[in-house]
Every structure is written in C-alpha cells, then in structure tokens.
Short mmCIF file of C-alpha atoms in Angstrom, two decimals:
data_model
loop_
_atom_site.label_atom_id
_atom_site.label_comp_id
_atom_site.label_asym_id
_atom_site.label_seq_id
_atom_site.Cartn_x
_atom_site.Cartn_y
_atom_site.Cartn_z
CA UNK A 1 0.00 0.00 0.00
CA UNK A 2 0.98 3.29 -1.16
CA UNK A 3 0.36 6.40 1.23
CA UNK A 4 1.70 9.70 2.01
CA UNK A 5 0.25 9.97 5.23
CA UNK A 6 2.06 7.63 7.28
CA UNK A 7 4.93 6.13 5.62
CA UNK A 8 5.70 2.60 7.68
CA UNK A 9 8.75 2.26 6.05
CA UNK A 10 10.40 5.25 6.81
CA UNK A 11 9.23 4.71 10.22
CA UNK A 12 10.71 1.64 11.17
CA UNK A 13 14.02 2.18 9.10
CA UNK A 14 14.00 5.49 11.61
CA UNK A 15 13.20 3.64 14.85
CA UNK A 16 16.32 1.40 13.75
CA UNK A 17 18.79 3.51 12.82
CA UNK A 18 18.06 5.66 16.23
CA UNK A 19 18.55 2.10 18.10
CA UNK A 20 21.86 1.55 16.03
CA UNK A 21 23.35 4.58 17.33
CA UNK A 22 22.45 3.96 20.45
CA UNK A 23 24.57 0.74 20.17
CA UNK A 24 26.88 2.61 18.62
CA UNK A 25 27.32 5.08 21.85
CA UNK A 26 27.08 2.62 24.52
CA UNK A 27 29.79 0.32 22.62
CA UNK A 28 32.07 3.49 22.13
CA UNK A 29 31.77 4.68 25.75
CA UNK A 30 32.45 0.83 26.69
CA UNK A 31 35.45 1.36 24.83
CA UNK A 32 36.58 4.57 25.68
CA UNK A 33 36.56 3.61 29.27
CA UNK A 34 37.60 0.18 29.66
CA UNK A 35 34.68 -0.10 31.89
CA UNK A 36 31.22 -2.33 31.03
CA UNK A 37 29.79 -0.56 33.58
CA UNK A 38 29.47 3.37 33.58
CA UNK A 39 26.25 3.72 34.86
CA UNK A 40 24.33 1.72 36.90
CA UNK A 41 21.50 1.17 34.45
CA UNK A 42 24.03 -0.86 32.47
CA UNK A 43 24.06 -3.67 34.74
CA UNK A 44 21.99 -2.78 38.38
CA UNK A 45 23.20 -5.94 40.30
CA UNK A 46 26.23 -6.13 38.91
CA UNK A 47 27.21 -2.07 39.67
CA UNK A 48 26.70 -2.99 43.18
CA UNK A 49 28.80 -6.11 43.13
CA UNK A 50 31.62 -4.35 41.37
CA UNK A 51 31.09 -1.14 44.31
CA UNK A 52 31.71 -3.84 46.73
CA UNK A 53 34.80 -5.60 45.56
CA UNK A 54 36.44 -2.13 45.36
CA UNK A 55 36.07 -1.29 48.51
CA UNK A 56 36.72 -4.44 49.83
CA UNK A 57 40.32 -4.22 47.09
CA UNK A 58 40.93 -0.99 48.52
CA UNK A 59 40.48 -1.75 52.56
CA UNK A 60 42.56 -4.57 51.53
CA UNK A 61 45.41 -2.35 49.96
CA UNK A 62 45.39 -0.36 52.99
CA UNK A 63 45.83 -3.68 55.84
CA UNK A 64 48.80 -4.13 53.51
CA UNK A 65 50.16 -0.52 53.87
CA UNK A 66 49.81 -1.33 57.45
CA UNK A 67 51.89 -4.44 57.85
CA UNK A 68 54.75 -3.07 55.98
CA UNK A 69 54.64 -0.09 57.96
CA UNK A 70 54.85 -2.27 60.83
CA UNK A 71 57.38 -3.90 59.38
CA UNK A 72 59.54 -0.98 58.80
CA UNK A 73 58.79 0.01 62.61
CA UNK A 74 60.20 -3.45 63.88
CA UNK A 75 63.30 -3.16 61.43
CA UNK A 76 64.13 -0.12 62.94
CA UNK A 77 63.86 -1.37 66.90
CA UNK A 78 65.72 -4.76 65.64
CA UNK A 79 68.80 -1.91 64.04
CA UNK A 80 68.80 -0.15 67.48
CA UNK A 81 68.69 -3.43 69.58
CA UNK A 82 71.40 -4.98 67.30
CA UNK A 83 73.46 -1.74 67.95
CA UNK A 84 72.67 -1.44 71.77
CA UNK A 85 74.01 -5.45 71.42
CA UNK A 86 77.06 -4.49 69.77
CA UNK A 87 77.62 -2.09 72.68
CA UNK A 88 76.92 -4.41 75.77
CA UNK A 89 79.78 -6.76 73.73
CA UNK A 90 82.36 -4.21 73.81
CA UNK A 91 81.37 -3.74 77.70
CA UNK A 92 82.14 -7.45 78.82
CA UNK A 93 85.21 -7.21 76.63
CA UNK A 94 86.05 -4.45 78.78
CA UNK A 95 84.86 -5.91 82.01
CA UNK A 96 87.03 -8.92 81.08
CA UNK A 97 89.97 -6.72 80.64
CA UNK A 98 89.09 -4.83 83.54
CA UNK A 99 89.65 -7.91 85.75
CA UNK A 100 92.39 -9.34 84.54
CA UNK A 101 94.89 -9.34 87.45
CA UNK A 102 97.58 -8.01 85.48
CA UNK A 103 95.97 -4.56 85.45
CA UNK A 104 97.31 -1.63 87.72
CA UNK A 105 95.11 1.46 89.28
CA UNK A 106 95.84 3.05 86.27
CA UNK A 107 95.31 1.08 83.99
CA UNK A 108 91.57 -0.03 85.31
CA UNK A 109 90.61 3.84 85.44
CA UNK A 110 91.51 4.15 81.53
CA UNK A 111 89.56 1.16 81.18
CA UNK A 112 86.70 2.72 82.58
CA UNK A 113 86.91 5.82 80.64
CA UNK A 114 85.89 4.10 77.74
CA UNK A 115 83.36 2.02 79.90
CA UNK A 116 81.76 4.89 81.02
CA UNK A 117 81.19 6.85 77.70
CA UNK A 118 79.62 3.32 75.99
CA UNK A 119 77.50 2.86 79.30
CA UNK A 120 76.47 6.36 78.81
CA UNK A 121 75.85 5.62 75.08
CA UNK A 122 73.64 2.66 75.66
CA UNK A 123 71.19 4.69 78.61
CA UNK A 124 71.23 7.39 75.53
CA UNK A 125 69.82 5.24 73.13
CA UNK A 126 67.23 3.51 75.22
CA UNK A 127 65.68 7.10 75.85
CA UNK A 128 66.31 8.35 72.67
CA UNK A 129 65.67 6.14 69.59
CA UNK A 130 62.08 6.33 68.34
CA UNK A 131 60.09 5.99 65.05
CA UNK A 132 57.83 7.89 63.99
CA UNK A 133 57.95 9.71 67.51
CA UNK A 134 57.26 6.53 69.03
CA UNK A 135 59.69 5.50 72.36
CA UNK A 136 61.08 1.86 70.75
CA UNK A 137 63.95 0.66 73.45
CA UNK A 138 62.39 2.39 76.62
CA UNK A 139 60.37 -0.60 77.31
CA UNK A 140 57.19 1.47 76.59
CA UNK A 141 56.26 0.43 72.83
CA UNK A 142 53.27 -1.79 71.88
CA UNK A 143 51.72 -1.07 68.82
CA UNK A 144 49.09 -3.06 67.59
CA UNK A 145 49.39 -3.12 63.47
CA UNK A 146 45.82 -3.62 62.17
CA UNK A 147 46.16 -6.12 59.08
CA UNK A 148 42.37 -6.26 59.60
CA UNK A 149 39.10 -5.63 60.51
CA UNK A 150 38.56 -5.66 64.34
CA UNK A 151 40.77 -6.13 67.39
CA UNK A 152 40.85 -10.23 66.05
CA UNK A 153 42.90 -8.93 63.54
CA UNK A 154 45.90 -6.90 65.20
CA UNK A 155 49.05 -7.86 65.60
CA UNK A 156 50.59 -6.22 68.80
CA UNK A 157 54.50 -5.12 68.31
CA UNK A 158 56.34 -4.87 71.78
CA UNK A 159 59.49 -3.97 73.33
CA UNK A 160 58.87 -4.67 77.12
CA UNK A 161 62.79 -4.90 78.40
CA UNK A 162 63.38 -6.90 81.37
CA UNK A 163 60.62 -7.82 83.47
CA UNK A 164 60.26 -6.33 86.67
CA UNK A 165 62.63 -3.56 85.97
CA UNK A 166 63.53 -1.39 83.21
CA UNK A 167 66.84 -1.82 81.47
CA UNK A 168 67.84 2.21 82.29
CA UNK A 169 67.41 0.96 86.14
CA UNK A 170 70.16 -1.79 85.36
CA UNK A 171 72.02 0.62 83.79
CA UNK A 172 72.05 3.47 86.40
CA UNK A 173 70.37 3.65 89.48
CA UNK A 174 69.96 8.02 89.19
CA UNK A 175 68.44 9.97 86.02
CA UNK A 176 71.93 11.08 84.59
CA UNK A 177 74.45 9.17 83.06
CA UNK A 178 77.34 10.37 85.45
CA UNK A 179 75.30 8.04 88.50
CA UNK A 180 75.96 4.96 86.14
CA UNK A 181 75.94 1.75 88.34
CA UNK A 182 78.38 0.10 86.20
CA UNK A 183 80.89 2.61 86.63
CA UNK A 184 80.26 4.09 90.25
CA UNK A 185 80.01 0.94 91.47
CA UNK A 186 80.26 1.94 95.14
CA UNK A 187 78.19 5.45 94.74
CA UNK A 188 81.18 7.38 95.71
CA UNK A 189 82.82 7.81 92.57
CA UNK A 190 85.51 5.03 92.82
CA UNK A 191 86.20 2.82 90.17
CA UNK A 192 85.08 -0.98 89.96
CA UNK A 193 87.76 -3.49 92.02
CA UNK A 194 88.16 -6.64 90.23
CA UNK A 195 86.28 -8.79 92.24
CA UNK A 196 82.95 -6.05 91.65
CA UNK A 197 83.88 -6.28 87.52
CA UNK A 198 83.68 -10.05 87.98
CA UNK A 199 80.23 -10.01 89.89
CA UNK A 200 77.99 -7.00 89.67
CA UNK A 201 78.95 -5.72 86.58
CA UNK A 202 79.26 -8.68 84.78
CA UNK A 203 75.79 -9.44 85.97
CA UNK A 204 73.92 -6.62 84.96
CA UNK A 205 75.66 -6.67 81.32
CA UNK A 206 74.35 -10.71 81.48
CA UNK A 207 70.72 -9.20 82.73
CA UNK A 208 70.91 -6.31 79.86
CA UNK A 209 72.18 -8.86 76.85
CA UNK A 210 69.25 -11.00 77.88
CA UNK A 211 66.78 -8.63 77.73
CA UNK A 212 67.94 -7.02 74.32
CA UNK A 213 68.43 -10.82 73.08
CA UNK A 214 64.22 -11.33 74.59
CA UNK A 215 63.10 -8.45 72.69
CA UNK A 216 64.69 -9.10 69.39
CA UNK A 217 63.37 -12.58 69.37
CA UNK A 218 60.21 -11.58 70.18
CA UNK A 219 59.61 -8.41 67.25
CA UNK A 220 61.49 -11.24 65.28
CA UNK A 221 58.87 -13.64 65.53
CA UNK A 222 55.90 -10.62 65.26
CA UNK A 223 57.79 -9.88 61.67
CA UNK A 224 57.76 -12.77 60.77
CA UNK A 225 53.99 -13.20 61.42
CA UNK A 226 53.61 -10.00 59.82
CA UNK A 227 55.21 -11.25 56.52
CA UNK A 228 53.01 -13.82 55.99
CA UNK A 229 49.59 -11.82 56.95
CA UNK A 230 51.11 -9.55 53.87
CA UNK A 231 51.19 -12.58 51.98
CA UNK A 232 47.85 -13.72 52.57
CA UNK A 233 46.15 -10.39 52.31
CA UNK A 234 47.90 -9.85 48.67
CA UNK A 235 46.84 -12.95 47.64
CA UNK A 236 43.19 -11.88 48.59
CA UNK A 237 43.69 -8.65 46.69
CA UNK A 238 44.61 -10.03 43.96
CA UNK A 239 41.28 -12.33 43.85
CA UNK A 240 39.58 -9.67 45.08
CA UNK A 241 40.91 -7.66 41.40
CA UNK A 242 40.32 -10.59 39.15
CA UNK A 243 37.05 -10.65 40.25
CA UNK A 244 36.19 -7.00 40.57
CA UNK A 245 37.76 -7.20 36.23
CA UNK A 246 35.15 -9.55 35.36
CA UNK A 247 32.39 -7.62 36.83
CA UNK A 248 33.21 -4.67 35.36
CA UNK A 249 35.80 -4.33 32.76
CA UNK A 250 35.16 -3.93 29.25
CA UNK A 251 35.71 -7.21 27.33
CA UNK A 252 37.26 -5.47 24.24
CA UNK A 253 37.04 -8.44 21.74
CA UNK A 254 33.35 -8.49 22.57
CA UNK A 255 32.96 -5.19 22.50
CA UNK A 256 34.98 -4.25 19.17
CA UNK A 257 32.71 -7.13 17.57
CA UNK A 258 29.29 -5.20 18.99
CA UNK A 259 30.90 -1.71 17.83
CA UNK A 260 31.31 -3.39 14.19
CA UNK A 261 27.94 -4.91 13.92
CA UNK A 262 26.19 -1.63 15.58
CA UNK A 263 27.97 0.44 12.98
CA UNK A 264 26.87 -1.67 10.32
CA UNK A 265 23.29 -1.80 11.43
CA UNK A 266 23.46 2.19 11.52
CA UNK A 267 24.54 2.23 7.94
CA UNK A 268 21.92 -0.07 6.63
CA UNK A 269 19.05 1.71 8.58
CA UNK A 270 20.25 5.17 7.14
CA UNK A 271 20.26 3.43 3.53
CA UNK A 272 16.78 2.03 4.15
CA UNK A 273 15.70 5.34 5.77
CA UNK A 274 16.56 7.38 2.48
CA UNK A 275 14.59 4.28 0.42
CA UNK A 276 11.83 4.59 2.04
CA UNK A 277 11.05 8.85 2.10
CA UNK A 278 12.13 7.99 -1.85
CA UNK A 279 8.33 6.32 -2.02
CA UNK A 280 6.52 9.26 -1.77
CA UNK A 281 7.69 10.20 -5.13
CA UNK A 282 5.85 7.24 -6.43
CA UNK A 283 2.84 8.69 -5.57
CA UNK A 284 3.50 12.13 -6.85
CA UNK A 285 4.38 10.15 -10.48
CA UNK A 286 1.15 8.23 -10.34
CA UNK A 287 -0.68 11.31 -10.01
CA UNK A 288 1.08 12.81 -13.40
#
C-alpha cells in the first residue's frame, strides 16, 4: 500500500537507525573507558557487586600498607637493639679486661673511661631512639598493626625490656648518666675493684644482653607473622581484582565485535531510511 500519510517504512528504518546509534554510543563509551559498567543502568546488580569488591580491594590495599609499615617500625627497633648489642659486647670485653689481674690502678681507670662513655651511650639510646615519635627501646612500645578488621585482627608489636625492671634501672640507678651503676660501682665515685667487675657488673651486662636478646626474638617472631599476613592479604587482593575485572571491565574483543555490527546496522538503517522517504515520489508520479 501506497500512502503519504504515514509512511511505515520510513518509520521503522528510523526507529532502527536511532537504536543503532544507540549501540553505537554505549559500545564506544564501553570502549573509551575500559569499563562495562558506567552507569548503573548498564548492569543494576552487577554495579553494586563491582562497588563492593572495590572497597573491599581498597580496605585490603590499605591492611597491607599497614603491615609493611609495621614492618619498617620493627626493622628499625631490631637496628637499634642490634646496635645497643654491639655495645653491651664491647662492655664485657672491657669488664674482662678490667679484671684481669695483670691490670694496675691506672690502667683499670683508663679502662673505665671508655666504659663509662659506651654505658652512657647505651642509657642514651634507650631514651632516645624512636620511630615515627614513638619511644622503641624504653620498654614502653606496643603497637598493635591492624592487618584487619577488628581487634581479632591486630598484631601487637612490643618492646617490654626486662621484666620487673627497666633496662635504664640496670644501667644506672639516678636519672643522669654520670650516677651509672656500672661505673660508680660503690656510689662514691671510685672505680670498679676486680672482684665487683667479675660479679655486679658482669651481671647486669648478662641481665641487659638478655633482655635485648628477649626483645629481638620476640619483634622477630611478630615480623615474621607480619610477613606472611602480607602474603595472605595480597593474595586476597589479587582475587579480590580478578574478580572486581570480570564484573566490570570492558571485554574489548566483545565489544569491538558489537561496535562493528552496531555500525553496520546504523549504515543499513540510514540506507533504508533514504529508500523509504524515496516512495513518496511514487505517488506524486502516479498522479502525473
């Protein structure tokens, strides 16, 4: 049937050529993006799902930031206990020299020249080396590093020193270094006898190695437990990635495939489109 009035043909070739670009647009934003989902009317359920496993990627990201910041916390109390180690070494060496019976007057008081300034050095350090601002040979540190959601997923960090005592009271029994135990053995400024370097010196320097040796085992072992929370919590990131990819990224092979056919369907609807208004001439020449 003929008519001018409503021409069905032109119609429909219209309807599909507006629904071809359409396809067109949604496949070229798809590929512009990367993303399969730009808007949540593209896929309702799926927007949400893909909302979730970001944040969830990103918490994730940050428990990992954590642990290696805890990491990097315990390296730097193991450095200063390794150093305040190194230091209680060179003071037996000394208290071993110190008694040797071969030693004069003179020769013990050089001896604890040098014993004095490392004692000093070692009550120095234990108020003085931090991270971040945080006390970490003071006996005073315990930080919980949240790998986690919830207190079920902290892993507390400590330095506790000796128990009972605090390694700066086996070190000095005043506030200043110049009222140093080890050195002013007898609180009246005289100089360690042999028989004192071979008892209560060598025992505190015993009690302090011990307590430097029980701390470094112990953020030892926390590291350790650290390093494989890391490892567990990148392998869930990494699921948690794949998964949020196939929820939402663009599959481009797919989507290249779509874009070609869309394109095509656009062309043959605008072809179609300009056949069809071409019938109303046919009228006009059956008029003639």
């Amino acid at each position: 049937m003929l008519s001018i009035t409503t021409n069905l043909n032109a119609n429909q070739a219209a309807t599909s050529l507006g629904r071809a670009n359409q396809a067109v647009q949604a496949s070229s934003e798809k590929l512009t993006t990367g993303l399969r989902i730009n808007k949540s009317a593209d896929d309702v359920s799926g927007a949400a799902l893909a909302n979730r496993l970001a944040n969830s990627s990103a918490k994730t990201a940050q428990f990992i930031k954590n642990a290696n910041d805890g990491i990097n916390m315990i390296q730097a109390a193991d450095n200063a206990i390794k150093q305040q180690q190194d230091l209680v070494s060179r003071l037996h060496e000394l208290a071993y020299k110190a008694e040797n019976g071969t030693n004069t007057g003179d020769d013990t008081a050089l001896i604890q020249k040098e014993f004095d300034q490392l004692a000093s050095e070692i009550l120095r350090n234990e108020t003085g080396a931090e991270f971040n601002g945080k006390a970490i040979l003071d006996g005073t540190l315990s930080a919980a590093i949240n790998v986690g959601t919830g207190t079920d997923n902290q892993i507390n960090v400590v330095v506790a020193g000796p128990q009972g005592t605090t390694r700066t009271d086996i070190i000095a029994d005043g506030a200043t270094a110049s009222a140093l135990n080890l050195s002013d053995i007898n609180g009246d400024g005289s100089v360690a006898t042999g028989d004192q370097w071979k008892t209560v010196v060598h025992d505190k320097l015993v009690a302090l190695a011990k307590s430097y040796s029980d701390d470094r085992a112990n953020i030892g072992a926390s590291q350790n437990r650290i390093e494989f929370s890391i490892k567990n919590l990148e392998g869930t990131k990494q699921n948690l990635d794949k998964t949020l990819s196939s929820a939402q990224d663009t599959d481009f092979a797919t989507e290249t495939a779509e874009l070609a056919k869309a394109k095509v369907l656009a062309k043959t609807s605008q072809t179609m489109l300009s056949q069809a208004n071409k019938s109303v001439e046919e009228v006009s020449q059956l008029l003639q």
